């Protein structure tokens, strides 16, 4: 199986390639990609250098252009697709219907991947994109069980790519406006979820508090770590009509996805590529995770058991989950 | 500008559904979208009411379309989606999955849960037969204006989210079931207990979101009562009103007066607060601010 690894910077790209990534994905430093954070991503020159570095070492580069173009400003997204093609990207990862139609028409030779942001969650949706636009690979949303992925692969002719490690999106991606509701900035329009520009931390009484916009997302006693205030992983209260109320992580706990032990099952399910999330992570982190997963993928190909404890240092003190891959998660 | 009523988001009983559409037939809305929009598990409980509701609404002169689900994953859901196109009524697609089943040349409507953010997407859908598109609630007025113009050129009526709790997210996981320590597959239809969804507050007691099964809605009721002139000027064709429990006919009456009788925005908001006591009204999205930013 192909290992698809994140690169938020040229240094992370080199680290990922050196650590054994088959493929690296990255984005331009603007609103055209869904990790539009300050100090991250690639200029055109950096992408050209990155492609050259990867290619001489046998690795491929994918360019994510996976936000939804703003009305009146589509040229910014069209230019990104053209430049990615010109600079030698192996494929572009797209989410917007109109942008996909544009790319298929204007760049017929360009390999198109369907971003997880398109939330194509069943064979009909995937076949629609494949037959209408010639999409070659789909990144599956993180709302599917392994069983469902197996069934999907039986009914489609394109490759599937699934997330195996990193942040866990519990809502159908590309269809979530929670951040926009709380802050005015959104994943779809601005490429940001729970944007750092709207995060505030404060000490009140004996507690640390973390807010997103006007909303309290976490409150932890002093001395305990306060998690980053990602909206759907916040601590909330829900009262019912009978005067009872529940307090806790109503949507999801502050956990990461780790599907290492499911790699053989995903291979059996017909998955072509495993994706690691984390373009916002340091190159040291990227190198460590990539090395661990390359070992796991090779073990899976040889039918050997999954190596255990490879990522202990990165997950220590933090909970991990296999998310929607286990049917009980729902 | 006229009024469209969207599908019921909540799990209402068959009796409630029947009463709702009978009442709706008497109101000045132009068109109604009906069908299960959120969770296919609820459909068997009220499905048998749909033909009668369609009949009552059509007899009252309303245009009627059938809605698909917002997130289609199961085989049964794919089949249901395909079958909608055989009804002879327009289908409002809430998930692009439906395009796979669209008969060649058949006209369709597009729900606010489909990502139409730009002219390219709108024009592509128009070429395929889209007649009406309700834009995603999070779009700012500048985008709405450009899309309404593109819609006019492409022969597509553009709607905006006019009133009601906005759909903010959809998940594979059921949060209603999770609140009762159950999984989606063993939910025991617990969302039926909350016909207006279940409130999610911050730890400071600030009402924030509304859980409705696999869907997450805003707690605030979004309203464009204060922006009618801007939307009219932008060329918006219709306002989408989302069904709520309570006196929904009064909500419709208020928007009809806003459109036809020049009811002042301040008065409209005051009336809304009387019709829906306790509701919080917001409209940050159109102003390119946080969607939850409250109305003055």
Coordinates of C-alpha atoms in Angstrom, one line a residue, chain A residues 34-320:
Chain A
X34 CA -7.5 23.4 3.7
X35 CA -4.6 24.0 6.0
X36 CA -4.2 27.7 5.5
X37 CA -2.1 28.5 8.6
X38 CA 0.5 31.3 8.9
X39 CA 4.0 30.1 8.1
X40 CA 2.8 26.9 6.4
X41 CA 2.7 25.6 2.9
X42 CA 4.6 26.2 -0.4
X43 CA 5.4 29.0 -2.8
X44 CA 5.6 28.0 -6.5
X45 CA 9.4 27.8 -6.3
X46 CA 9.3 25.7 -3.2
X47 CA 6.9 23.3 -4.8
X48 CA 9.2 23.0 -7.9
X49 CA 12.2 22.2 -5.6
X50 CA 10.0 19.8 -3.5
X51 CA 8.9 17.9 -6.6
X52 CA 12.5 17.6 -7.8
X53 CA 13.7 16.4 -4.4
X54 CA 10.9 13.8 -4.2
X55 CA 11.2 12.6 -7.7
X56 CA 15.0 11.9 -7.5
X57 CA 14.2 9.7 -4.5
X58 CA 11.4 7.9 -6.2
X59 CA 8.6 9.7 -4.3
X60 CA 5.5 11.5 -5.7
X61 CA 4.0 14.9 -4.7
X62 CA 0.3 15.6 -4.6
X63 CA -1.0 19.2 -4.3
X64 CA -4.2 19.8 -2.2
X65 CA -6.4 22.5 -3.7
X66 CA -9.3 21.5 -1.5
X67 CA -11.1 24.5 -0.4
X68 CA -14.2 25.8 -2.2
X69 CA -13.4 28.8 -4.5
X70 CA -14.9 32.1 -3.5
X71 CA -17.5 33.6 -5.8
X72 CA -15.8 36.1 -8.0
X73 CA -12.3 34.9 -7.2
X74 CA -12.2 31.6 -8.9
X75 CA -9.0 32.5 -10.8
X76 CA -6.9 32.0 -7.7
X77 CA -8.0 28.4 -7.6
X78 CA -7.8 27.9 -11.4
X79 CA -4.2 29.2 -11.3
X80 CA -3.3 26.9 -8.4
X81 CA -4.4 23.9 -10.5
X82 CA -2.5 25.1 -13.6
X83 CA 0.7 25.7 -11.5
X84 CA 0.5 22.4 -9.8
X85 CA 0.2 20.7 -13.2
X86 CA 3.1 22.8 -14.7
X87 CA 5.4 22.2 -11.7
X88 CA 5.1 18.4 -12.0
X89 CA 2.7 17.4 -9.3
X90 CA 1.7 13.8 -9.7
X91 CA -1.9 14.7 -9.0
X92 CA -4.1 17.5 -7.5
X93 CA -6.5 16.8 -4.7
X94 CA -9.8 18.7 -5.3
X95 CA -13.2 19.1 -3.5
X96 CA -15.3 21.7 -5.4
X97 CA -17.5 20.4 -8.1
X98 CA -17.0 23.5 -10.3
X99 CA -13.2 23.3 -9.8
X100 CA -13.1 19.6 -10.7
X101 CA -15.1 20.3 -13.8
X102 CA -12.7 23.1 -14.7
X103 CA -9.6 20.9 -14.1
X104 CA -11.0 18.0 -16.1
X105 CA -11.6 20.3 -19.0
X106 CA -8.6 22.6 -18.9
X107 CA -6.0 20.0 -17.9
X108 CA -7.1 16.7 -19.5
X109 CA -3.8 15.0 -18.7
X110 CA -3.8 15.9 -15.1
X111 CA -4.5 13.2 -12.6
X112 CA -7.4 14.1 -10.3
X113 CA -7.9 12.9 -6.7
X114 CA -11.1 13.6 -4.9
X115 CA -10.4 15.3 -1.6
X116 CA -12.0 14.1 1.7
X117 CA -13.6 17.5 1.7
X118 CA -15.9 16.3 -1.1
X119 CA -17.4 13.9 1.4
X120 CA -18.1 11.2 -1.2
X121 CA -19.2 8.5 1.2
X122 CA -20.7 5.8 -1.1
X123 CA -20.1 4.0 -4.4
X124 CA -22.8 6.1 -6.2
X125 CA -21.1 9.4 -5.3
X126 CA -17.6 8.1 -6.2
X127 CA -18.8 6.6 -9.5
X128 CA -20.4 9.9 -10.3
X129 CA -17.1 11.7 -10.0
X130 CA -15.2 8.9 -11.7
X131 CA -17.4 8.7 -14.7
X132 CA -18.2 12.4 -15.1
X133 CA -14.7 13.8 -14.5
X134 CA -12.3 10.9 -14.6
X135 CA -11.3 11.1 -11.0
X136 CA -8.6 8.4 -10.3
X137 CA -8.6 8.2 -6.5
X138 CA -11.0 9.2 -3.7
X139 CA -10.0 10.0 -0.2
X140 CA -12.7 8.5 1.9
X141 CA -14.4 10.5 4.6
X142 CA -13.8 9.5 8.2
X143 CA -17.4 8.4 8.8
X144 CA -17.1 4.9 7.4
X145 CA -16.4 1.5 9.0
X146 CA -13.9 -1.0 7.5
X147 CA -16.9 -3.1 6.5
X148 CA -18.4 -0.2 4.5
X149 CA -15.0 0.6 2.9
X150 CA -14.8 -3.1 1.8
X151 CA -18.3 -2.8 0.2
X152 CA -17.4 0.5 -1.5
X153 CA -14.3 -1.0 -3.1
X154 CA -16.3 -3.8 -4.6
X155 CA -18.5 -1.3 -6.5
X156 CA -15.9 1.2 -7.8
X157 CA -13.0 1.1 -10.2
X158 CA -11.0 4.0 -8.7
X159 CA -8.4 3.8 -5.9
X160 CA -9.3 4.6 -2.3
X161 CA -7.1 6.4 0.2
X162 CA -8.0 6.5 3.9
X163 CA -6.7 8.3 7.0
X164 CA -4.7 6.2 9.4
X165 CA -3.2 8.7 11.8
X166 CA -3.6 12.2 13.2
X167 CA -6.5 14.5 13.7
X168 CA -9.9 13.0 13.7
X169 CA -12.8 14.8 12.0
X170 CA -16.1 13.5 13.4
X171 CA -18.3 15.5 11.0
X172 CA -18.6 14.7 7.3
X173 CA -15.7 16.8 6.0
X174 CA -16.4 19.7 3.7
X175 CA -19.9 19.9 5.1
X176 CA -19.2 21.5 8.5
X177 CA -19.8 25.1 9.3
X178 CA -19.2 24.9 13.1
X179 CA -16.1 27.1 12.9
X180 CA -17.9 29.6 10.7
X181 CA -20.7 29.8 13.2
X182 CA -18.4 30.4 16.2
X183 CA -15.7 32.6 14.5
X184 CA -16.7 33.7 11.0
X185 CA -13.9 31.7 9.4
X186 CA -14.5 28.2 8.0
X187 CA -12.8 25.1 6.6
X188 CA -14.7 25.4 3.3
X189 CA -14.2 29.1 2.6
X190 CA -10.9 29.9 4.5
X191 CA -9.2 26.5 5.0
X192 CA -9.3 26.7 8.7
X193 CA -11.0 24.8 11.5
X194 CA -11.2 26.2 15.0
X195 CA -8.7 29.0 13.8
X196 CA -5.9 29.9 16.1
X197 CA -6.6 33.6 15.5
X198 CA -9.8 33.2 17.5
X199 CA -8.4 31.2 20.3
X200 CA -7.9 32.7 23.8
X201 CA -6.6 31.1 26.9
X202 CA -7.1 32.5 30.4
X203 CA -6.7 31.6 34.1
X204 CA -9.9 32.1 36.0
X205 CA -10.1 31.0 39.7
X206 CA -8.3 27.7 39.9
X207 CA -8.9 26.9 36.2
X208 CA -7.4 27.2 32.8
X209 CA -9.9 28.1 30.2
X210 CA -9.8 27.9 26.4
X211 CA -12.2 29.8 24.2
X212 CA -13.0 29.9 20.5
X213 CA -14.6 33.2 19.7
X214 CA -17.1 33.9 22.4
X215 CA -17.5 30.3 23.4
X216 CA -15.9 28.4 26.2
X217 CA -14.6 25.1 24.8
X218 CA -12.4 23.7 27.7
X219 CA -12.0 24.4 31.4
X220 CA -9.4 22.3 33.2
X221 CA -8.0 22.6 36.7
X222 CA -4.6 24.4 37.0
X223 CA -1.8 22.0 36.6
X224 CA -3.7 19.9 34.0
X225 CA -3.0 20.4 30.3
X226 CA -5.6 22.4 28.5
X227 CA -6.4 20.9 25.1
X228 CA -6.5 23.1 22.0
X229 CA -10.1 24.3 21.7
X230 CA -11.2 22.3 18.6
X231 CA -15.0 22.8 18.5
X232 CA -16.3 19.3 18.1
X233 CA -13.9 18.0 20.8
X234 CA -15.0 20.5 23.4
X235 CA -16.6 20.0 26.8
X236 CA -20.3 21.0 26.8
X237 CA -23.5 20.5 28.8
X238 CA -26.8 19.3 27.3
X239 CA -29.9 19.7 29.5
X240 CA -33.0 17.5 28.7
X241 CA -36.6 18.4 29.3
X242 CA -36.8 16.5 32.6
X243 CA -34.3 18.8 34.3
X244 CA -31.3 16.4 33.9
X245 CA -28.2 17.5 32.2
X246 CA -25.2 15.7 30.8
X247 CA -21.8 17.3 30.8
X248 CA -18.9 16.0 28.8
X249 CA -17.5 15.6 25.3
X250 CA -20.8 15.5 23.5
X251 CA -19.3 15.1 20.0
X252 CA -15.9 13.6 20.5
X253 CA -13.2 13.3 23.2
X254 CA -10.0 15.2 22.5
X255 CA -8.5 12.1 20.9
X256 CA -6.4 11.4 17.8
X257 CA -6.9 8.7 15.2
X258 CA -4.6 5.8 15.2
X259 CA -5.5 2.9 12.9
X260 CA -2.1 1.2 12.9
X261 CA -3.6 -2.1 14.0
X262 CA -6.2 -1.9 11.2
X263 CA -3.7 -1.7 8.4
X264 CA -4.0 -5.4 7.4
X265 CA -7.8 -5.1 7.5
X266 CA -7.7 -2.0 5.3
X267 CA -5.4 -3.8 2.9
X268 CA -7.9 -6.6 2.7
X269 CA -10.6 -4.1 2.2
X270 CA -8.9 -3.1 -1.0
X271 CA -7.6 0.3 0.1
X272 CA -4.7 1.6 -2.2
X273 CA -3.2 4.3 0.0
X274 CA -2.9 5.2 3.7
X275 CA -2.9 8.9 4.6
X276 CA -1.3 10.5 7.6
X277 CA -2.8 13.8 8.7
X278 CA -0.7 16.7 10.0
X279 CA 0.6 19.3 7.6
X280 CA 0.7 21.6 10.6
X281 CA 3.2 19.3 12.4
X282 CA 6.9 19.7 12.8
X283 CA 9.4 17.9 10.5
X284 CA 10.6 15.9 13.5
X285 CA 7.1 14.6 14.2
X286 CA 6.6 13.9 10.5
X287 CA 9.8 11.9 10.2
X288 CA 9.0 9.8 13.3
X289 CA 5.4 9.0 12.2
X290 CA 6.4 8.3 8.6
X291 CA 9.2 5.9 9.7
X292 CA 6.8 4.1 12.0
X293 CA 4.1 3.7 9.3
X294 CA 6.5 2.7 6.6
X295 CA 7.6 -0.2 8.9
X296 CA 3.9 -1.0 9.5
X297 CA 3.0 -1.0 5.8
X298 CA 6.0 -3.2 5.0
X299 CA 5.0 -5.6 7.8
X300 CA 1.4 -5.7 6.4
X301 CA 2.7 -6.5 2.9
X302 CA 4.7 -9.4 4.3
X303 CA 1.7 -10.7 6.3
X304 CA 3.7 -10.0 9.5
X305 CA 2.0 -8.8 12.7
X306 CA 1.7 -5.0 13.1
X307 CA 4.7 -3.6 15.0
X308 CA 3.5 -2.4 18.4
X309 CA 4.4 0.7 20.4
X310 CA 6.0 2.4 17.5
X311 CA 4.2 5.7 18.2
X312 CA 4.1 5.4 22.0
X313 CA 6.0 8.6 22.4
X314 CA 3.7 10.6 20.2
X315 CA 0.5 9.3 21.7
X316 CA 1.7 9.0 25.3
X317 CA -0.6 10.9 27.6
X318 CA -3.1 11.4 24.8
X319 CA -5.9 9.0 24.0
X320 CA -6.2 7.4 20.5

